[in-house]
CSV table of C-alpha atoms in Angstrom, one decimal:
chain,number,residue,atom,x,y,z
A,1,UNK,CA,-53.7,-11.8,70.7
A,2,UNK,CA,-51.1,-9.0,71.2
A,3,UNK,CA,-48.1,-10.4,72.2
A,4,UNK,CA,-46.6,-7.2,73.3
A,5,UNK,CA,-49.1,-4.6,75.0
A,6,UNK,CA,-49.0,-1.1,76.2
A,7,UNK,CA,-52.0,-0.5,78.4
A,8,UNK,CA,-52.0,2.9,79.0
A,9,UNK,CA,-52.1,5.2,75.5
A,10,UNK,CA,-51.3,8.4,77.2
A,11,UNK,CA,-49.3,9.8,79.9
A,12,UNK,CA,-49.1,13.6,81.6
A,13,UNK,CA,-46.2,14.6,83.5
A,14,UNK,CA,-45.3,18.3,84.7
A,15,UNK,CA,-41.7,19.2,83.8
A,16,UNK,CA,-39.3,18.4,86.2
A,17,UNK,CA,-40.8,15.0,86.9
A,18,UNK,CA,-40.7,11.4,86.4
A,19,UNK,CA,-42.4,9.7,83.4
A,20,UNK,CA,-43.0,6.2,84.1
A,21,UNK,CA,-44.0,4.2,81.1
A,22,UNK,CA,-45.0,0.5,81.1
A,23,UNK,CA,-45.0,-2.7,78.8
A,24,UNK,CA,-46.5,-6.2,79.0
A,25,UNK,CA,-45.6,-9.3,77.2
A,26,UNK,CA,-46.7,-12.9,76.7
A,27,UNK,CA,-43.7,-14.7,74.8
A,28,UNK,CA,-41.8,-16.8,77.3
A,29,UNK,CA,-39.0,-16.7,74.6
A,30,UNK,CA,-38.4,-12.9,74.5
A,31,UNK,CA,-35.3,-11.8,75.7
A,32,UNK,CA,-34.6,-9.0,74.2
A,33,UNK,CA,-36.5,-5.9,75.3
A,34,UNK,CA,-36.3,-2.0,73.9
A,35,UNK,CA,-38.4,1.5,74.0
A,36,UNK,CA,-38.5,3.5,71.2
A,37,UNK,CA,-39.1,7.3,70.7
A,38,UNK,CA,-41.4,8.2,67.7
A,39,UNK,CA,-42.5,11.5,66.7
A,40,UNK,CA,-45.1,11.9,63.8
A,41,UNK,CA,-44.3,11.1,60.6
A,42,UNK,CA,-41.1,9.6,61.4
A,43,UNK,CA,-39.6,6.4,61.9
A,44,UNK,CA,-38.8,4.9,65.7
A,45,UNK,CA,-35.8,6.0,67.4
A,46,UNK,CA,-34.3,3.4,69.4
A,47,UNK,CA,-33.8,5.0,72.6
A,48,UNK,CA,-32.2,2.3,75.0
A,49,UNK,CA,-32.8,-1.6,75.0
A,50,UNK,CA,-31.8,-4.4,78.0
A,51,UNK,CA,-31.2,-8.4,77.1
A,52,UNK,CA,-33.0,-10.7,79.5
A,53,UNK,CA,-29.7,-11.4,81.3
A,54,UNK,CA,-30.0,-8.1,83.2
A,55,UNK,CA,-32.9,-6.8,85.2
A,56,UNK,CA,-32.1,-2.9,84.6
A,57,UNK,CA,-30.0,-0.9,82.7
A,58,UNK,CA,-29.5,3.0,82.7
A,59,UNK,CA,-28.5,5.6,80.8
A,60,UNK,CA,-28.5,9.3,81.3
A,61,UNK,CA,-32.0,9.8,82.0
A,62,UNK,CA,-33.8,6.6,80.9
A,63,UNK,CA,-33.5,3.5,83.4
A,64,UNK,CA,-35.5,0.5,81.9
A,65,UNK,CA,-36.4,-2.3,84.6
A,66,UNK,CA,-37.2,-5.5,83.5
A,67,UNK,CA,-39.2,-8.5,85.8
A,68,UNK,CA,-39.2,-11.6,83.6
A,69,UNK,CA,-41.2,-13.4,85.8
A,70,UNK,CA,-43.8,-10.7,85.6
A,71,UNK,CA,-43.0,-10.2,81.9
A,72,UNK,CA,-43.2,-6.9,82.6
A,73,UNK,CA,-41.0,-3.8,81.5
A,74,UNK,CA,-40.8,-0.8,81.8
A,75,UNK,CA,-39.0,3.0,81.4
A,76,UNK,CA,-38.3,5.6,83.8
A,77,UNK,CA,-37.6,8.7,82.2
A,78,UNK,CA,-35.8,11.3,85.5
A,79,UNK,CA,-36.3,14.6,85.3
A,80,UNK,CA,-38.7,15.2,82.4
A,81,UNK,CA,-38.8,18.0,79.8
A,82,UNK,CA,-41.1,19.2,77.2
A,83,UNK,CA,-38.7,17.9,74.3
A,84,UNK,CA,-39.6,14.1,75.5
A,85,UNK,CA,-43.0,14.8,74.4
A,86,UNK,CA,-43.8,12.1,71.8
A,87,UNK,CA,-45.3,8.6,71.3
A,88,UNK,CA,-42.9,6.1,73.2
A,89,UNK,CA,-43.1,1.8,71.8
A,90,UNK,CA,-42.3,-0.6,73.8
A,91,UNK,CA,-41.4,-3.6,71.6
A,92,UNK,CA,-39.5,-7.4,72.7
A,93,UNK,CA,-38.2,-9.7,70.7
A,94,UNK,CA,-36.1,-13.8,70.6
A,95,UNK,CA,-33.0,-13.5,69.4
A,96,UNK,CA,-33.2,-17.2,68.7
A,97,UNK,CA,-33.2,-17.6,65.0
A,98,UNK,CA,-33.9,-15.0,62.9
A,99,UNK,CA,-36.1,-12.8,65.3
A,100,UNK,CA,-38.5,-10.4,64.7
A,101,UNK,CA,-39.1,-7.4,67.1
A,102,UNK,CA,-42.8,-6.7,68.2
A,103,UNK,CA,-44.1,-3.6,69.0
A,104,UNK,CA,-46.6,-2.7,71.2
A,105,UNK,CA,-49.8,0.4,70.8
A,106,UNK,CA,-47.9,3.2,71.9
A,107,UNK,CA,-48.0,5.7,74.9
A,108,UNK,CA,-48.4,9.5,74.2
A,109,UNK,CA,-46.0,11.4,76.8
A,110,UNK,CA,-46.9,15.1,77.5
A,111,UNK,CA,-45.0,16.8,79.8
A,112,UNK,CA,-46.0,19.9,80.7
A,113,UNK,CA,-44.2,23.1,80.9
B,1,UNK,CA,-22.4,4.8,60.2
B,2,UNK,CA,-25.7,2.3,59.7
B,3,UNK,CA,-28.1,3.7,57.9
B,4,UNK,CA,-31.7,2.8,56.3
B,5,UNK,CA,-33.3,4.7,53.7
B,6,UNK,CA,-36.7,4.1,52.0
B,7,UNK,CA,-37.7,4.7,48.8
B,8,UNK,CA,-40.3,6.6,48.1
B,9,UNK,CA,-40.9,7.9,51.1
B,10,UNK,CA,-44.7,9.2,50.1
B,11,UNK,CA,-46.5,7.9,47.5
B,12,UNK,CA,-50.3,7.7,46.0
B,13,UNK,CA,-52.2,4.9,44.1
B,14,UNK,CA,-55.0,4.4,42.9
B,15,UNK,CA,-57.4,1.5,44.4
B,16,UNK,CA,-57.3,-1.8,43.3
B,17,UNK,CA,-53.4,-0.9,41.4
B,18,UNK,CA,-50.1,-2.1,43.0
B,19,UNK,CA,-47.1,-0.3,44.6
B,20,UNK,CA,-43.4,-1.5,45.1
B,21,UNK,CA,-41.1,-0.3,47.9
B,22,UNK,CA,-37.7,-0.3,48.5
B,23,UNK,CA,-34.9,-0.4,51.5
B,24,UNK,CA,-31.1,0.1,51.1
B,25,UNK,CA,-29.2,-0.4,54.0
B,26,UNK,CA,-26.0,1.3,53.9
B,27,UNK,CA,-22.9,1.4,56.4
B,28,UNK,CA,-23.6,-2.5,57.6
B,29,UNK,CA,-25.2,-5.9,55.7
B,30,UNK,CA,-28.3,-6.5,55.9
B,31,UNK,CA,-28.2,-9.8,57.3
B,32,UNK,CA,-32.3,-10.0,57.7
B,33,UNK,CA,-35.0,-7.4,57.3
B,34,UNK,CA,-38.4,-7.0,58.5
B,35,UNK,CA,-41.2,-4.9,57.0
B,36,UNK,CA,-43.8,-3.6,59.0
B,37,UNK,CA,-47.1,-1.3,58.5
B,38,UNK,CA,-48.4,1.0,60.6
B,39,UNK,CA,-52.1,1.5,59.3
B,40,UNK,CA,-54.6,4.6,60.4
B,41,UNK,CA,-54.9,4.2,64.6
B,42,UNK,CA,-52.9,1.1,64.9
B,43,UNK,CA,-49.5,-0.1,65.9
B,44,UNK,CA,-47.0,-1.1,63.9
B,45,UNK,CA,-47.8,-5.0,62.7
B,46,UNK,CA,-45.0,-7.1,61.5
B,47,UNK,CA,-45.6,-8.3,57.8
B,48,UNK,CA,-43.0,-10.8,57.2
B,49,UNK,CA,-39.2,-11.7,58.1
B,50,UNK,CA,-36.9,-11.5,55.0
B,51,UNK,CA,-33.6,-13.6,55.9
B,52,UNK,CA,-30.9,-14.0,53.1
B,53,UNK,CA,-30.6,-17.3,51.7
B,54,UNK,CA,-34.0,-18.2,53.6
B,55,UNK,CA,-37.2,-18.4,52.9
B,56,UNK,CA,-39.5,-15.2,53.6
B,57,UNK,CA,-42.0,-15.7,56.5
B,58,UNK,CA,-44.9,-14.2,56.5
B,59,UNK,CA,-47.2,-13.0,59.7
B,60,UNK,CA,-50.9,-14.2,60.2
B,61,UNK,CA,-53.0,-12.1,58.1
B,62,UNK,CA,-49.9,-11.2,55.7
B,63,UNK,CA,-49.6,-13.1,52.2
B,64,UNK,CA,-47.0,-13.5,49.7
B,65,UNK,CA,-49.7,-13.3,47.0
B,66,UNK,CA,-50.4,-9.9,48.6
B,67,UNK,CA,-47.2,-8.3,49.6
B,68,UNK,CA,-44.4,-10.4,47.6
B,69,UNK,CA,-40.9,-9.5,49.1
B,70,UNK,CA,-37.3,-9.4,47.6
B,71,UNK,CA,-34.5,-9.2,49.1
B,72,UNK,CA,-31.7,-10.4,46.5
B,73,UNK,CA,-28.5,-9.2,48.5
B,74,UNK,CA,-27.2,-8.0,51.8
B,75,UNK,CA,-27.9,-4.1,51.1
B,76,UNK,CA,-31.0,-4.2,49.6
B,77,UNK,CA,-34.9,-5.2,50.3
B,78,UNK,CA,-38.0,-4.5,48.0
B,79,UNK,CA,-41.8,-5.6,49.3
B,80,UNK,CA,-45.2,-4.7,46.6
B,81,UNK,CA,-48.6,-4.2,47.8
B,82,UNK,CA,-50.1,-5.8,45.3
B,83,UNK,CA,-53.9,-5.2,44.2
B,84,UNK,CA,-53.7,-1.8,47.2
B,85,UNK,CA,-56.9,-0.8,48.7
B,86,UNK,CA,-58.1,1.3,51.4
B,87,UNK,CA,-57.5,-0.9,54.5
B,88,UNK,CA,-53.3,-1.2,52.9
B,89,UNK,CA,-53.1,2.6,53.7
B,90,UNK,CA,-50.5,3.2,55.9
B,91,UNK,CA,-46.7,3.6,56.7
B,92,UNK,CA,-44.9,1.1,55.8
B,93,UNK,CA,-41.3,0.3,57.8
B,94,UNK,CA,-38.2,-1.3,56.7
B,95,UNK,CA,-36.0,-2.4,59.3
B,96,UNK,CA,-32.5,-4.4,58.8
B,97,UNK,CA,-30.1,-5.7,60.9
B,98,UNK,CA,-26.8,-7.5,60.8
B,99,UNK,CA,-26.8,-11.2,62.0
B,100,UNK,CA,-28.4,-12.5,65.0
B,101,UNK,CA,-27.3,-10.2,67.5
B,102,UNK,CA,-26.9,-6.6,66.0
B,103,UNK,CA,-29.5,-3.8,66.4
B,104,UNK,CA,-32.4,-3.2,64.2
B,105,UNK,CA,-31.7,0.2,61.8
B,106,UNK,CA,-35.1,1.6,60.8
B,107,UNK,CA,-35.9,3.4,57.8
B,108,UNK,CA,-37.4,7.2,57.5
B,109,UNK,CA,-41.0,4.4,56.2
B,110,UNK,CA,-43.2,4.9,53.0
B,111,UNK,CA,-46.7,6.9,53.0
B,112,UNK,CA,-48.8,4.9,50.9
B,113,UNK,CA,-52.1,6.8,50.5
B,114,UNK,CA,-55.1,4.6,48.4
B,115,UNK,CA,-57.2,6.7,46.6
């Protein structure tokens, strides 16, 4: 099954607003946790990422907020403008070992002008 | 700085023939390095953990028979799609990091189109 899961694959927001863009995971052993900004035909940006030992982090306009015993994160993008149109991935990861980072389906963000 | 870059970044076979990749990381070692593909309508599914001085390991559903990976020093990865066919269309993504702890660098990904 998908161990890392975005449920919603799209997302409108009018300009000015907040963007609010969730992810679910299954892996008790995850705890490290990131959104990434991808626009077609490019690689994933990393735009900010949290380790388990904090339960939000900010920066600028991204906040991510992360409930472990929900295993639930997610990123709140203030003040939204057209430019943050693109897909956003969640994706986790266990630093434990040599860890690989999951990704999850995507969510197209729209903000309207 | 740390940087990824992918070689080629588009390329076309023909069904049934095979196609190498590669990924130079620059600016940092590439302690361990991950290839993924992101096929038609899909997300991006790892394909196997490269570790130096480990041994590869392969996802579910991923093979070394089918997608046979090098990665010989700290700067430099290489993966083959061997035998490519319609369903290996897709972009394929190289990212490396230092150690345990460091952040993933992504590269720019390969195009592979199967004719």
């Amino acid at each position: 099954g998908q161990q890392v899961k975005q449920s919603s694959p799209s997302l409108t927001v009018q300009e000015g607003g907040i963007s609010i863009l969730n992810c679910d995971y299954e892996n008790d052993m995850f705890d490290y946790f990131a959104w990434y900004k991808k626009y077609p035909d490019n690689s994933p940006t990393l735009l900010i990422s949290v380790r388990s030992n904090v339960d939000k982090r900010e920066d600028g306009r991204l906040t991510v907020f992360l409930n472990k015993s929900g295993k639930h994160f997610s990123l709140h993008i203030t003040a939204s403008q057209p430019e943050d149109t693109a897909v956003y991935l969640c994706a986790a990861g266990a630093s434990s070992g040599s860890w690989q980072l999951i990704f999850g389906s995507g969510t197209q963000l729209t903000v309207m002008p | 700085g740390a940087l990824v870059y992918q070689y080629p970044r588009r390329t076309i076979c023909k069904s049934g023939t095979s196609m190498r990749m590669e990924c130079q990381a620059v600016g940092f070692q590439a302690t361990s390095v991950a290839w993924y593909r992101q096929s038609p309508q899909k997300t991006f599914e790892l394909i196997a953990l490269s570790t130096v001085n480990s041994a590869i390991k392969y996802e579910q559903n991923f093979t070394q028979e089918k997608f046979p990976i090098s990665h010989p020093n700290l700067s430099f990865s290489s993966m083959t799609v061997l035998n490519a066919y319609l369903e290996d269309r897709g972009l394929y993504l190289c990212g490396a990091r230092e150690g345990l702890g460091g952040r993933q660098y992504f590269g720019p990904g390969t195009r592979l189109t199967v004719l």
